[in-house]
CSV table of C-alpha atoms and ligand atoms in Angstrom, one decimal:
chain,number,residue,atom,x,y,z
A,7,MET,CA,8.5,46.9,-49.6
A,8,ASP,CA,11.6,45.7,-51.1
A,9,LEU,CA,14.3,47.2,-48.0
A,10,GLU,CA,17.7,46.4,-49.8
A,11,LYS,CA,16.5,48.6,-52.6
A,12,VAL,CA,15.7,51.4,-50.5
A,13,TYR,CA,19.2,51.0,-48.9
A,14,ALA,CA,21.3,50.7,-52.1
A,15,TYR,CA,19.5,54.4,-52.8
A,16,ILE,CA,20.4,55.5,-49.2
A,17,ASP,CA,23.6,54.3,-50.0
A,18,ALA,CA,24.0,56.0,-53.1
A,19,ASN,CA,22.4,59.4,-52.2
A,20,ARG,CA,24.4,59.3,-48.7
A,21,ASP,CA,26.0,62.7,-50.2
A,22,ARG,CA,22.9,64.9,-50.8
A,23,TYR,CA,21.7,62.8,-47.0
A,24,ILE,CA,24.4,64.4,-45.0
A,25,GLN,CA,23.6,67.3,-46.7
A,26,LEU,CA,20.7,68.2,-45.6
A,27,LEU,CA,21.5,67.1,-42.2
A,28,GLN,CA,23.8,70.0,-42.8
A,29,THR,CA,21.4,72.4,-44.1
A,30,PHE,CA,19.6,71.3,-40.7
A,31,VAL,CA,22.2,72.0,-37.9
A,32,ARG,CA,23.4,75.8,-39.5
A,33,GLN,CA,19.6,77.1,-38.9
A,34,PRO,CA,19.8,78.0,-35.3
A,35,SER,CA,16.5,77.1,-34.2
A,36,VAL,CA,16.9,78.0,-30.0
A,37,ALA,CA,12.9,77.8,-28.5
A,38,SER,CA,13.2,81.0,-27.0
A,39,MET,CA,14.4,82.8,-30.4
A,40,HIS,CA,11.3,82.9,-32.6
A,41,PRO,CA,12.6,84.4,-35.8
A,42,ASP,CA,15.4,81.3,-35.5
A,43,ASN,CA,12.9,79.1,-34.4
A,44,GLU,CA,10.4,80.3,-37.6
A,45,ASP,CA,13.5,79.7,-40.0
A,46,MET,CA,13.8,76.4,-38.9
A,47,LYS,CA,10.2,75.4,-39.1
A,48,GLU,CA,10.2,77.8,-42.7
A,49,LEU,CA,12.8,74.6,-43.8
A,50,VAL,CA,11.4,71.7,-42.3
A,51,LYS,CA,8.2,72.5,-43.8
A,52,ARG,CA,10.1,73.4,-47.7
A,53,THR,CA,11.7,70.0,-46.9
A,54,VAL,CA,8.7,67.5,-46.0
A,55,ARG,CA,7.4,68.8,-49.0
A,56,GLU,CA,10.3,67.6,-51.2
A,57,TYR,CA,11.3,64.7,-49.8
A,58,THR,CA,7.4,63.8,-49.0
A,59,GLY,CA,5.0,65.3,-51.4
A,60,ALA,CA,3.2,66.4,-48.2
A,61,GLU,CA,2.2,70.0,-47.2
A,62,PRO,CA,2.9,70.3,-43.4
A,63,GLU,CA,0.0,71.8,-41.5
A,64,GLU,CA,0.4,74.4,-39.1
A,65,LEU,CA,-1.2,73.3,-35.3
A,66,LYS,CA,-0.6,75.9,-33.4
A,67,THR,CA,-1.7,78.1,-29.8
A,68,ASN,CA,0.5,81.1,-28.1
A,69,GLY,CA,3.9,79.2,-28.6
A,70,ASN,CA,6.2,77.7,-31.1
A,71,ALA,CA,3.7,75.8,-34.2
A,72,VAL,CA,3.7,72.2,-34.4
A,73,LEU,CA,4.4,70.7,-38.1
A,74,TYR,CA,1.8,67.7,-38.7
A,75,THR,CA,1.9,65.5,-42.2
A,76,GLU,CA,-0.1,62.7,-43.1
A,77,LEU,CA,1.1,60.3,-45.6
A,78,LYS,CA,-0.6,57.3,-46.7
A,79,GLY,CA,0.6,54.2,-47.4
A,80,LYS,CA,-0.7,50.7,-48.7
A,81,ARG,CA,-1.6,49.2,-45.4
A,82,THR,CA,-4.7,51.7,-43.7
A,83,ASP,CA,-5.1,50.2,-40.7
A,84,ARG,CA,-2.0,50.7,-39.3
A,85,ILE,CA,-0.5,54.7,-38.2
A,86,LEU,CA,3.5,54.6,-37.3
A,87,GLY,CA,3.8,58.2,-35.8
A,88,ILE,CA,7.3,59.9,-36.4
A,89,TYR,CA,8.0,62.7,-33.4
A,90,ASN,CA,10.6,64.7,-33.7
A,91,HIS,CA,11.5,68.7,-32.6
A,92,TYR,CA,12.8,71.5,-34.9
A,93,ASP,CA,14.4,73.3,-31.7
A,94,VAL,CA,17.4,72.8,-30.1
A,95,VAL,CA,19.2,74.1,-27.0
A,96,SER,CA,21.6,76.9,-27.3
A,97,PRO,CA,25.4,76.3,-27.8
A,98,GLY,CA,26.3,77.8,-24.0
A,99,PRO,CA,30.3,78.8,-23.7
A,100,GLU,CA,31.4,79.3,-27.8
A,101,GLU,CA,34.9,79.3,-26.8
A,102,GLN,CA,34.6,75.6,-25.5
A,103,TRP,CA,33.1,74.3,-29.0
A,104,ARG,CA,36.5,73.0,-31.5
A,105,PHE,CA,34.3,74.5,-34.3
A,106,PRO,CA,31.8,77.0,-34.4
A,107,PRO,CA,28.5,75.8,-33.0
A,108,TYR,CA,26.1,76.3,-36.1
A,109,SER,CA,29.3,75.1,-38.6
A,110,GLY,CA,28.3,71.8,-39.3
A,111,THR,CA,31.4,70.8,-39.8
A,112,ILE,CA,32.6,67.5,-40.8
A,113,ASP,CA,35.7,66.6,-39.1
A,114,GLY,CA,36.9,63.3,-39.9
A,115,GLY,CA,34.3,61.8,-40.2
A,116,VAL,CA,32.2,63.6,-37.2
A,117,LEU,CA,29.7,65.9,-37.7
A,118,TYR,CA,29.9,69.0,-34.9
A,119,SER,CA,27.3,71.4,-34.5
A,120,ARG,CA,24.2,72.5,-31.9
A,121,GLY,CA,21.5,69.8,-32.6
A,122,ALA,CA,23.4,67.1,-34.7
A,123,ALA,CA,22.7,64.9,-32.1
A,124,ASP,CA,19.9,66.3,-30.3
A,125,ASN,CA,17.8,65.6,-33.0
A,126,LYS,CA,18.0,67.2,-36.0
A,127,ASP,CA,19.9,64.1,-37.2
A,128,ALA,CA,17.1,62.1,-36.6
A,129,LEU,CA,14.5,64.2,-37.9
A,130,ALA,CA,16.8,64.3,-41.0
A,131,CYS,CA,17.3,60.2,-40.8
A,132,ARG,CA,13.5,59.8,-41.0
A,133,LEU,CA,12.6,62.2,-43.4
A,134,CYS,CA,15.5,60.8,-46.4
A,135,ALA,CA,13.8,57.0,-45.3
A,136,LEU,CA,10.6,58.7,-46.7
A,137,ASP,CA,12.5,60.2,-49.4
A,138,ALA,CA,14.5,56.9,-49.9
A,139,ILE,CA,11.2,54.5,-50.1
A,140,ARG,CA,9.6,56.9,-52.7
A,141,SER,CA,12.4,58.0,-55.1
A,142,ALA,CA,13.4,53.8,-55.2
A,143,GLY,CA,10.0,53.2,-56.7
A,144,GLU,CA,8.3,51.4,-53.0
A,145,GLU,CA,5.2,52.0,-52.2
A,146,LEU,CA,5.0,53.3,-48.3
A,147,PRO,CA,3.7,50.2,-46.5
A,148,LEU,CA,1.6,51.8,-44.1
A,149,ASN,CA,0.3,54.9,-42.7
A,150,VAL,CA,2.6,57.7,-41.5
A,151,LYS,CA,1.8,60.3,-39.7
A,152,LEU,CA,4.4,63.4,-39.3
A,153,VAL,CA,5.2,65.1,-36.0
A,154,TYR,CA,7.2,68.0,-35.5
A,155,ASP,CA,7.1,69.9,-32.0
A,156,GLY,CA,9.2,73.4,-31.7
A,157,GLU,CA,9.3,73.6,-28.1
A,158,GLU,CA,10.8,70.0,-26.9
A,159,GLU,CA,13.6,71.9,-25.1
A,160,VAL,CA,11.9,73.8,-23.1
A,161,GLY,CA,8.7,72.0,-22.2
A,162,SER,CA,6.6,71.8,-24.8
A,163,PRO,CA,4.1,74.3,-22.7
A,164,SER,CA,1.7,73.9,-25.9
A,165,LEU,CA,1.7,70.0,-27.2
A,166,SER,CA,-1.1,69.4,-24.8
A,167,GLU,CA,-3.5,72.2,-26.1
A,168,ILE,CA,-3.0,71.0,-29.1
A,169,VAL,CA,-2.9,67.3,-29.0
A,170,ALA,CA,-6.7,68.3,-27.0
A,171,ALA,CA,-7.2,69.7,-29.5
A,172,ASN,CA,-7.1,67.2,-32.8
A,173,PRO,CA,-6.7,63.8,-31.1
A,174,ALA,CA,-7.4,61.7,-33.4
A,175,LYS,CA,-4.4,63.4,-35.7
A,176,PHE,CA,-2.2,62.3,-32.9
A,177,TYR,CA,-3.3,58.6,-33.0
A,178,ALA,CA,-0.6,56.5,-33.9
A,179,ASP,CA,-0.4,52.4,-33.5
A,180,GLY,CA,3.1,53.3,-32.0
A,181,TYR,CA,5.5,56.2,-32.1
A,182,MET,CA,9.2,56.5,-32.8
A,183,TRP,CA,9.8,58.8,-31.1
A,184,GLU,CA,13.0,61.3,-31.1
A,185,GLY,CA,16.1,60.6,-28.0
A,186,GLY,CA,17.5,57.3,-28.3
A,187,ASP,CA,21.3,56.5,-29.0
A,188,ARG,CA,23.9,54.3,-29.3
A,189,LEU,CA,26.3,52.5,-26.9
A,190,PRO,CA,30.0,53.8,-28.6
A,191,ASP,CA,32.5,51.5,-30.2
A,192,ASN,CA,29.8,50.5,-32.5
A,193,GLY,CA,27.5,48.9,-29.2
A,194,PRO,CA,24.1,48.2,-29.7
A,195,LEU,CA,21.4,50.5,-30.5
A,196,ILE,CA,19.5,51.5,-27.2
A,197,ILE,CA,15.8,51.7,-27.8
A,198,ALA,CA,14.1,53.9,-24.3
A,199,LEU,CA,10.0,53.2,-23.9
A,200,GLY,CA,9.4,55.7,-21.6
A,201,ALA,CA,10.5,58.6,-19.9
A,202,LYS,CA,10.3,59.7,-15.9
A,203,GLY,CA,8.4,63.2,-16.0
A,204,MET,CA,9.7,66.1,-14.5
A,205,LEU,CA,8.9,69.9,-12.8
A,206,SER,CA,10.7,73.1,-13.0
A,207,VAL,CA,10.4,75.3,-10.7
A,208,GLU,CA,12.4,78.9,-10.0
A,209,LEU,CA,12.0,79.9,-6.7
A,210,PHE,CA,12.6,83.7,-4.8
A,211,VAL,CA,13.4,85.5,-1.9
A,212,GLN,CA,13.3,88.9,-1.6
A,213,GLY,CA,15.5,90.5,1.8
A,214,GLY,CA,15.2,94.3,1.3
A,215,LYS,CA,14.9,96.6,-1.8
A,216,ILE,CA,18.6,96.6,-2.6
A,217,ASP,CA,21.8,95.3,-2.0
A,218,VAL,CA,23.3,96.9,1.4
A,219,HIS,CA,27.5,97.1,3.6
A,220,SER,CA,26.9,94.0,5.0
A,221,ALA,CA,28.0,95.8,8.4
A,222,ASN,CA,24.1,95.6,7.9
A,223,ALA,CA,24.1,92.1,8.4
A,224,PRO,CA,22.9,92.3,12.2
A,225,LEU,CA,19.8,93.8,11.1
A,226,VAL,CA,18.6,93.4,7.7
A,227,PRO,CA,17.4,89.7,7.2
A,228,ASN,CA,19.8,87.7,4.5
A,229,PRO,CA,17.6,85.9,1.1
A,230,ALA,CA,20.3,83.6,0.4
A,231,TRP,CA,20.4,82.3,3.9
A,232,ARG,CA,17.2,82.3,4.1
A,233,LEU,CA,16.8,80.2,0.5
A,234,VAL,CA,19.7,77.9,1.7
A,235,TRP,CA,17.3,76.9,5.0
A,236,ALA,CA,14.3,76.9,2.5
A,237,LEU,CA,16.5,74.2,0.2
A,238,SER,CA,17.4,72.4,3.4
A,239,THR,CA,14.1,71.4,4.3
A,240,ILE,CA,13.4,69.7,0.4
A,241,LYS,CA,16.4,67.0,1.3
A,242,ASN,CA,18.3,65.7,3.4
A,243,GLU,CA,22.1,64.0,3.1
A,244,ARG,CA,20.8,60.5,2.8
A,245,ASP,CA,19.2,61.4,-0.4
A,246,GLU,CA,15.5,61.3,0.9
A,247,ILE,CA,12.6,64.1,-0.4
A,248,LEU,CA,11.3,65.3,2.8
A,249,ILE,CA,7.1,67.0,1.5
A,250,ASP,CA,4.9,64.9,2.8
A,251,GLY,CA,3.0,63.4,0.3
A,252,PHE,CA,6.3,63.3,-2.3
A,253,TYR,CA,6.1,59.6,-2.6
A,254,ASP,CA,2.5,58.7,-2.3
A,255,GLY,CA,1.3,56.5,-5.1
A,256,ILE,CA,4.0,55.4,-7.0
A,257,THR,CA,3.8,52.4,-9.3
A,258,PRO,CA,5.9,49.8,-8.0
A,259,VAL,CA,8.4,48.8,-10.6
A,260,THR,CA,8.2,44.8,-12.1
A,261,GLN,CA,10.1,42.7,-11.7
A,262,ALA,CA,9.5,42.5,-15.8
A,263,GLU,CA,11.4,45.9,-15.5
A,264,ILE,CA,13.8,45.0,-13.2
A,265,ASP,CA,15.3,42.2,-16.2
A,266,SER,CA,14.6,44.4,-19.0
A,267,LEU,CA,17.6,46.8,-17.3
A,268,ARG,CA,20.4,44.0,-19.2
A,269,LEU,CA,22.5,44.8,-16.7
A,270,GLY,CA,25.7,43.3,-19.0
A,271,ARG,CA,24.9,45.9,-21.8
A,272,PHE,CA,24.9,48.7,-19.5
A,273,ASN,CA,27.8,50.1,-17.8
A,274,PRO,CA,26.7,51.3,-14.4
A,275,GLU,CA,29.6,53.1,-14.0
A,276,ASP,CA,29.2,55.8,-17.6
A,277,VAL,CA,27.8,57.7,-15.3
A,278,LYS,CA,31.2,58.2,-13.3
A,279,ARG,CA,33.2,58.3,-16.1
A,280,LEU,CA,31.0,61.6,-18.0
A,281,SER,CA,30.8,63.5,-14.6
A,282,GLY,CA,34.2,62.3,-12.9
A,283,ILE,CA,32.6,61.4,-9.9
A,284,GLU,CA,34.1,58.3,-7.8
A,285,THR,CA,31.3,57.4,-6.0
A,286,TYR,CA,28.1,57.6,-6.0
A,287,LEU,CA,25.5,59.2,-3.8
A,288,GLY,CA,24.5,56.7,-1.1
A,289,GLY,CA,27.8,54.5,-2.3
A,290,VAL,CA,25.0,52.4,-4.6
A,291,GLU,CA,27.1,50.2,-7.4
A,292,GLY,CA,25.7,47.7,-10.0
A,293,GLU,CA,22.5,46.9,-10.8
A,294,GLU,CA,21.3,49.1,-6.9
A,295,ALA,CA,22.6,52.2,-9.5
A,296,LEU,CA,20.5,51.4,-12.4
A,297,LYS,CA,17.4,51.1,-11.2
A,298,LYS,CA,18.4,54.1,-8.7
A,299,LEU,CA,18.9,56.1,-11.8
A,300,LEU,CA,16.2,54.8,-13.7
A,301,PHE,CA,13.8,53.9,-11.2
A,302,SER,CA,13.6,56.4,-9.2
A,303,PRO,CA,12.4,60.3,-8.4
A,304,THR,CA,14.6,63.5,-7.6
A,305,ALA,CA,14.2,67.1,-6.8
A,306,ASN,CA,17.6,68.8,-7.9
A,307,ILE,CA,19.4,72.1,-7.6
A,308,ASP,CA,19.9,73.3,-11.0
A,309,GLY,CA,22.2,76.4,-10.3
A,310,MET,CA,21.4,79.5,-7.4
A,311,VAL,CA,22.0,83.2,-7.4
A,312,SER,CA,22.2,85.8,-5.2
A,313,GLY,CA,24.9,88.8,-4.2
A,314,HIS,CA,28.2,89.3,-5.0
A,315,THR,CA,30.3,86.7,-6.4
A,316,GLY,CA,33.0,88.2,-8.3
A,317,LYS,CA,36.3,88.5,-8.0
A,318,GLU,CA,37.5,91.2,-6.2
A,319,HIS,CA,35.8,91.1,-2.3
A,320,LYS,CA,32.8,92.9,-2.1
A,321,SER,CA,30.5,92.5,1.6
A,322,LEU,CA,27.2,93.0,1.1
A,323,VAL,CA,23.8,91.6,2.5
A,324,PRO,CA,22.0,90.9,-1.0
A,325,ALA,CA,18.5,91.8,-2.2
A,326,ARG,CA,17.3,88.5,-3.4
A,327,ALA,CA,18.2,85.2,-3.9
A,328,SER,CA,17.0,82.6,-6.3
A,329,VAL,CA,17.1,78.7,-7.3
A,330,LYS,CA,16.3,76.9,-10.3
A,331,MET,CA,15.1,73.1,-9.4
A,332,ASP,CA,13.7,69.9,-10.8
A,333,PHE,CA,11.9,67.2,-10.3
A,334,ARG,CA,12.3,64.5,-12.1
A,335,LEU,CA,9.1,62.3,-11.7
A,336,VAL,CA,8.2,58.2,-12.0
A,337,PRO,CA,5.3,56.7,-12.8
A,338,GLY,CA,2.2,58.1,-10.2
A,339,GLN,CA,3.6,61.0,-9.7
A,340,ASP,CA,1.6,63.6,-10.9
A,341,PRO,CA,3.9,66.9,-11.6
A,342,GLU,CA,0.8,69.1,-10.9
A,343,ASN,CA,0.3,68.1,-7.7
A,344,ILE,CA,3.9,67.0,-6.9
A,345,ALA,CA,4.1,71.4,-7.7
A,346,GLN,CA,1.0,72.0,-5.5
A,347,LEU,CA,3.1,69.6,-2.3
A,348,LEU,CA,5.5,71.7,-3.0
A,349,ARG,CA,4.1,74.9,-2.3
A,350,ARG,CA,2.7,73.3,1.3
A,351,HIS,CA,5.7,72.0,2.1
A,352,LEU,CA,7.4,75.4,2.5
A,353,ASP,CA,4.1,77.3,3.4
A,354,LYS,CA,4.1,74.2,6.7
A,355,HIS,CA,8.0,75.3,7.2
A,356,GLY,CA,7.3,78.8,7.3
A,357,PHE,CA,8.6,80.0,4.0
A,358,THR,CA,5.4,81.3,2.8
A,359,ASP,CA,7.7,84.9,2.0
A,360,ILE,CA,9.2,82.8,-0.5
A,361,GLU,CA,7.6,82.9,-3.9
A,362,MET,CA,7.7,80.1,-6.6
A,363,VAL,CA,7.3,80.0,-10.3
A,364,VAL,CA,6.6,76.7,-12.2
A,365,GLU,CA,8.1,77.2,-14.8
A,366,SER,CA,7.2,73.6,-16.6
A,367,PHE,CA,5.5,70.5,-16.2
A,368,CYS,CA,5.7,67.1,-17.8
A,369,ALA,CA,3.8,64.1,-17.1
A,370,PRO,CA,6.1,60.7,-16.8
A,371,PHE,CA,5.6,58.0,-19.5
A,372,ARG,CA,6.4,54.2,-20.1
A,373,SER,CA,4.5,52.2,-22.8
A,374,GLY,CA,5.2,47.7,-22.3
A,375,VAL,CA,8.2,45.5,-23.3
A,376,ASP,CA,6.3,43.0,-24.9
A,377,SER,CA,3.7,44.8,-27.8
A,378,SER,CA,4.5,43.6,-32.1
A,379,TYR,CA,5.7,47.6,-32.1
A,380,VAL,CA,8.6,46.6,-29.7
A,381,LYS,CA,8.9,42.7,-32.1
A,382,ALA,CA,9.1,44.8,-35.0
A,383,LEU,CA,11.5,47.4,-33.8
A,384,SER,CA,14.0,44.7,-33.0
A,385,ALA,CA,14.2,43.1,-36.6
A,386,ALA,CA,15.1,46.4,-37.6
A,387,ALA,CA,17.3,46.7,-34.9
A,388,ALA,CA,19.3,43.3,-35.6
A,389,ASP,CA,18.9,43.9,-39.6
A,390,VAL,CA,20.0,47.2,-39.6
A,391,TYR,CA,22.5,47.1,-36.4
A,392,GLY,CA,23.2,42.8,-36.9
A,393,ALA,CA,22.6,43.1,-32.8
A,394,GLU,CA,19.5,43.0,-31.0
A,395,PRO,CA,19.0,46.3,-29.7
A,396,ALA,CA,19.1,47.1,-26.0
A,397,ILE,CA,15.7,48.2,-24.9
A,398,GLN,CA,15.7,50.0,-21.8
A,399,ILE,CA,12.1,50.6,-19.8
A,400,THR,CA,12.8,54.3,-19.4
A,401,LEU,CA,15.2,57.1,-19.3
A,402,ALA,CA,17.0,58.7,-16.7
A,403,GLY,CA,15.8,62.0,-18.4
A,404,THR,CA,12.1,63.3,-19.8
A,405,SER,CA,10.5,63.6,-22.9
A,406,PRO,CA,6.8,64.2,-23.5
A,407,MET,CA,5.9,61.4,-25.0
A,408,GLU,CA,2.4,60.4,-22.7
A,409,LYS,CA,1.4,64.2,-23.9
A,410,ILE,CA,0.8,62.8,-27.1
A,411,CYS,CA,0.4,58.9,-26.1
A,412,LYS,CA,-1.1,58.8,-22.6
A,413,TYR,CA,-5.0,58.5,-23.3
A,414,ASP,CA,-5.1,55.9,-25.9
A,415,GLN,CA,-1.7,54.1,-24.4
A,416,ILE,CA,-0.1,54.0,-27.3
A,417,PRO,CA,3.7,52.0,-27.3
A,418,VAL,CA,6.4,54.8,-27.7
A,419,ALA,CA,10.5,53.8,-28.9
A,420,MET,CA,13.2,56.5,-28.7
A,421,ILE,CA,15.4,55.6,-31.7
A,422,GLY,CA,18.4,58.5,-32.3
A,423,PRO,CA,21.3,57.9,-34.2
A,424,GLY,CA,23.6,59.6,-32.0
A,425,ASN,CA,26.2,57.8,-29.5
A,426,THR,CA,25.7,58.0,-25.3
A,427,GLU,CA,28.7,60.4,-25.3
A,428,SER,CA,27.9,62.8,-28.5
A,429,ALA,CA,27.4,65.4,-25.8
A,430,VAL,CA,23.8,66.6,-26.2
A,431,HIS,CA,23.1,69.8,-25.1
A,432,SER,CA,27.3,70.9,-24.0
A,433,PRO,CA,29.5,71.9,-26.4
A,434,ASN,CA,31.1,70.0,-29.3
A,435,GLU,CA,27.6,68.2,-29.9
A,436,HIS,CA,28.6,66.0,-32.4
A,437,ILE,CA,26.8,62.5,-34.4
A,438,PHE,CA,29.1,60.1,-36.6
A,439,ILE,CA,28.2,60.3,-40.2
A,440,GLU,CA,27.9,56.3,-40.4
A,441,ASP,CA,25.8,56.3,-38.0
A,442,TYR,CA,24.1,59.2,-39.1
A,443,ILE,CA,23.6,56.7,-42.4
A,444,LEU,CA,22.7,53.7,-40.5
A,445,GLY,CA,20.0,55.7,-38.6
A,446,ILE,CA,18.3,56.4,-42.4
A,447,LYS,CA,18.3,53.3,-43.1
A,448,MET,CA,17.0,51.8,-39.1
A,449,ALA,CA,13.8,54.4,-39.6
A,450,ALA,CA,13.2,52.6,-43.2
A,451,ALA,CA,13.9,49.1,-41.5
A,452,VAL,CA,11.4,50.3,-38.8
A,453,ILE,CA,8.8,50.7,-41.6
A,454,ASP,CA,9.0,48.1,-43.4
A,455,ARG,CA,9.2,45.9,-40.3
A,456,PHE,CA,6.2,47.1,-38.4
A,457,ALA,CA,4.0,47.1,-41.5
A,458,ARG,CA,4.6,43.6,-42.0
A,459,GLU,CA,4.3,42.5,-38.3
A,460,GLU,CA,0.6,41.4,-37.1
B,515,LIG,ZN1,17.5,68.1,-25.4
């Protein structure tokens, strides 16, 4: 494949490709808001038809459909899987946005919108790359499978079942996943090869039937206190998780994995800057902080609700209290098992009355650093960005790659055109237009390099 010819086609068609991203981000597609998500699905189907000439298939259980398309290329013994999702998270507080969250406004070379960096940019980039290869008159050098999830932001609840029903469809020799980014100021591309798993739960405590005056506090049990007491048994002040068996079976981190942190390229101070804190938990610094960020499991409180928190004072004993928690898990931990251990833990500490609802499961996944796929990625990144990528063994976050890649241990690489300050999930999510164009070239380069790799 003549990559230079493809790059030239991309440059000549940049306006059309930028418009495609604007069209994508202007269509709201919050996973739980069905009509919007249906409209986005139809938009993606139309674009796949127009940009690849193939007809996407809908794979469905109860939730939003996974869109699946197979493209035949020259080399039939090599398959590149491409995973993206067409849903987004809700915009959050609109007044905090510089421009309306679905406007797709471009200001000073930056496109602002929900979905601009997570991950309608990557979704569009790869379709544009396929369009450019075809329209430049080049033959697709390998087989490509396009997989578009409609529920990634809510934990991809249907994906395992869909994969189990169609295992051959999801087989590939490597997956170009979504979710990577680059360091700001034209820094290196960060390619992550795995992700932590996650268990999300909500815990409910019921006291009386209704909120009552706090004069009754000597007699009426307070569910907010009960929840606080229960939570205090889960983690101590030294950041140790106290659930029996929680740490059992964790796969030890290898020296190669530690070496792959390439400390010089990741600034362990970044999370301080992002969150506005001065010291990390436990006072860790430098490489210790990075190891903790990437390799340790967590028990996190996302939010708590109970009683009255409004401006005026109102003394009452609330009737109900609830908390949402997420547990980020590392290889060797199974989310369903952790859910059982948590239930057992609550019961053992006398909290049998606390209702526990599991919201989602996702197992952890890591692929190796030395596959031919990773070699192809490094070569492609060096070609497009003029620098070797920073290979990161795992994300600190979660992605449902295990649902597709676990059985065949398919190597995965998270690549994305955004940067680490793209405000993903926050107000003012954005992407640099030039990074978006580079992202299209990167997708074309990966297709080319992976076809040429042994
Ligand atoms: Zn997301």
